PDB file of C-alpha atoms in Angstrom:
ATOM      1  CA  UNK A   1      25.400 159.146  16.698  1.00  0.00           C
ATOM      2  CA  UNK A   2      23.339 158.364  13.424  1.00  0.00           C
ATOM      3  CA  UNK A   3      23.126 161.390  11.867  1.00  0.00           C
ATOM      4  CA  UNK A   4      25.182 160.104   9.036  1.00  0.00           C
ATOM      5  CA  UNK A   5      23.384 156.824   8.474  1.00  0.00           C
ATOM      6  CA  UNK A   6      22.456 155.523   5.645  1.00  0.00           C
ATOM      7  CA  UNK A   7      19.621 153.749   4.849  1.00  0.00           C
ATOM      8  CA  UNK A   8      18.743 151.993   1.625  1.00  0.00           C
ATOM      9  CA  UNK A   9      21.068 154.390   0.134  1.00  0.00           C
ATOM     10  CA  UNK A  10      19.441 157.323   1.174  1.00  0.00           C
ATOM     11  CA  UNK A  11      20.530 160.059   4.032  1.00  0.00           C
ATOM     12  CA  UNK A  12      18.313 158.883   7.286  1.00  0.00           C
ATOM     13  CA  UNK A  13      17.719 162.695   8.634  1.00  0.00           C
ATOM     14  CA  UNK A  14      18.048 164.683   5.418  1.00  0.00           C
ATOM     15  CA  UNK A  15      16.161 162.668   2.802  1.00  0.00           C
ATOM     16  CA  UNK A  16      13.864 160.292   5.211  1.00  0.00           C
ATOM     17  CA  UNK A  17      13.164 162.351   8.277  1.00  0.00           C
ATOM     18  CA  UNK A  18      12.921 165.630   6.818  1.00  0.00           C
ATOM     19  CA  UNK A  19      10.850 164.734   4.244  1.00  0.00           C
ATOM     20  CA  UNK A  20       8.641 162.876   7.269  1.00  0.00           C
ATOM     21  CA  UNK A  21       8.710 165.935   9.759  1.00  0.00           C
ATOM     22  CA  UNK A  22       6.013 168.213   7.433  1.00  0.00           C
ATOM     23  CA  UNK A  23       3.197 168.908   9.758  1.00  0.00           C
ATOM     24  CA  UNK A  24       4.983 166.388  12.166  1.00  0.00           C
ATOM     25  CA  UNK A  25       7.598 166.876  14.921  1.00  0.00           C
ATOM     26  CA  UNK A  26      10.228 164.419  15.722  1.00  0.00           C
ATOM     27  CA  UNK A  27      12.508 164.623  18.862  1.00  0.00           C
ATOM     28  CA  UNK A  28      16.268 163.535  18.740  1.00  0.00           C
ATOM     29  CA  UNK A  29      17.803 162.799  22.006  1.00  0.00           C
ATOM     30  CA  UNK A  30      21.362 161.425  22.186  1.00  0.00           C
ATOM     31  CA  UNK A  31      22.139 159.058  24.740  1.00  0.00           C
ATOM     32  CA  UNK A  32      21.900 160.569  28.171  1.00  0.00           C
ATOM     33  CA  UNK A  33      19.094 162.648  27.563  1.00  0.00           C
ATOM     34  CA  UNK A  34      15.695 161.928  28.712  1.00  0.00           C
ATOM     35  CA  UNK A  35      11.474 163.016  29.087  1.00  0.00           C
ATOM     36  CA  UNK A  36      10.358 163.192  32.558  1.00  0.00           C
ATOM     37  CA  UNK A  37       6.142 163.093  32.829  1.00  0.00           C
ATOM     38  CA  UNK A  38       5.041 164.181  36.555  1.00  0.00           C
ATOM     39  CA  UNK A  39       2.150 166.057  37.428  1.00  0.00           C
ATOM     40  CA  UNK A  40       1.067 166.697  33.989  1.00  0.00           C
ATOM     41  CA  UNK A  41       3.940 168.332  32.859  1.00  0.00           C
ATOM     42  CA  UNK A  42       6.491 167.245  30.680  1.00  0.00           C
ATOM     43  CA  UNK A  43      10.546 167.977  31.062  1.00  0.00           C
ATOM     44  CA  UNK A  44      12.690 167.583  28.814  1.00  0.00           C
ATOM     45  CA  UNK A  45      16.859 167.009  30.396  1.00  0.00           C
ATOM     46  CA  UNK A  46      19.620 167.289  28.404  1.00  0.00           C
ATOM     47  CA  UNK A  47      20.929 167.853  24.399  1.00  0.00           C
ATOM     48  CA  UNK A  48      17.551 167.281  22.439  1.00  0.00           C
ATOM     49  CA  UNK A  49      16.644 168.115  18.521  1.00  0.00           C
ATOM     50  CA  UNK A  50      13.521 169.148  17.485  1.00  0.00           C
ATOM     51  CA  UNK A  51      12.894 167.886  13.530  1.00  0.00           C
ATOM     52  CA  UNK A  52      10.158 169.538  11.938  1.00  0.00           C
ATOM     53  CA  UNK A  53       9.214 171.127   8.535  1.00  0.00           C
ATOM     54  CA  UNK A  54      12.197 169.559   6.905  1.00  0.00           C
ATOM     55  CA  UNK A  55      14.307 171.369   9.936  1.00  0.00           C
ATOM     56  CA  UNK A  56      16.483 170.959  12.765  1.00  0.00           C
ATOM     57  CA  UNK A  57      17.434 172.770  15.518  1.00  0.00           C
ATOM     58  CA  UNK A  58      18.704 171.997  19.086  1.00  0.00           C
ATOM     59  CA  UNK A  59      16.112 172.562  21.643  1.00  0.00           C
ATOM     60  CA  UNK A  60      18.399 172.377  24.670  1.00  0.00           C
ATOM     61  CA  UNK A  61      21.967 171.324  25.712  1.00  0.00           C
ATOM     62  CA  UNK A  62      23.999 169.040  27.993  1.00  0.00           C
ATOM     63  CA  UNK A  63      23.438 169.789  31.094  1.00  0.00           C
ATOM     64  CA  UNK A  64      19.673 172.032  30.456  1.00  0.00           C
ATOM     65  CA  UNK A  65      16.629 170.789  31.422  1.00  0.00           C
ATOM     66  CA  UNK A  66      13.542 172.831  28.962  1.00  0.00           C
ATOM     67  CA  UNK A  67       9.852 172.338  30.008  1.00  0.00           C
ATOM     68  CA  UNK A  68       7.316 171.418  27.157  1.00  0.00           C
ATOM     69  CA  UNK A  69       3.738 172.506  26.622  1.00  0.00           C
TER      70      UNK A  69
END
């Protein structure tokens, strides 16, 4: 929903949170998607973006549910 903000006249994902994601990861979940933290494990349910090295790339879809490490 954001991807094409602008803030302070700059791009927020391609020339703030790229630029921030360098030896960082960033998660982007649209609304409806959530983390789930039982047991020591950690789920990840629905359409989810992982942001790193100046990067993006969906991580799962609508619908998916992905387990983390």
């Amino acid at each position: 929903m954001v991807r094409d903000n602008i803030l302070d006249g700059q791009r927020l994902f391609e020339d703030i949170t790229f630029g921030d994601s360098f030896g960082n990861c960033f998660f982007a979940l649209p609304d409806g998607s959530f983390f789930l933290v039982e047991d020591g494990e950690t789920w990840l349910f629905g359409e989810a973006y992982q942001i790193s090295d100046g990067e993006i790339e969906q991580i799962c879809a609508d619908g998916e549910e992905l387990r983390l490490e």
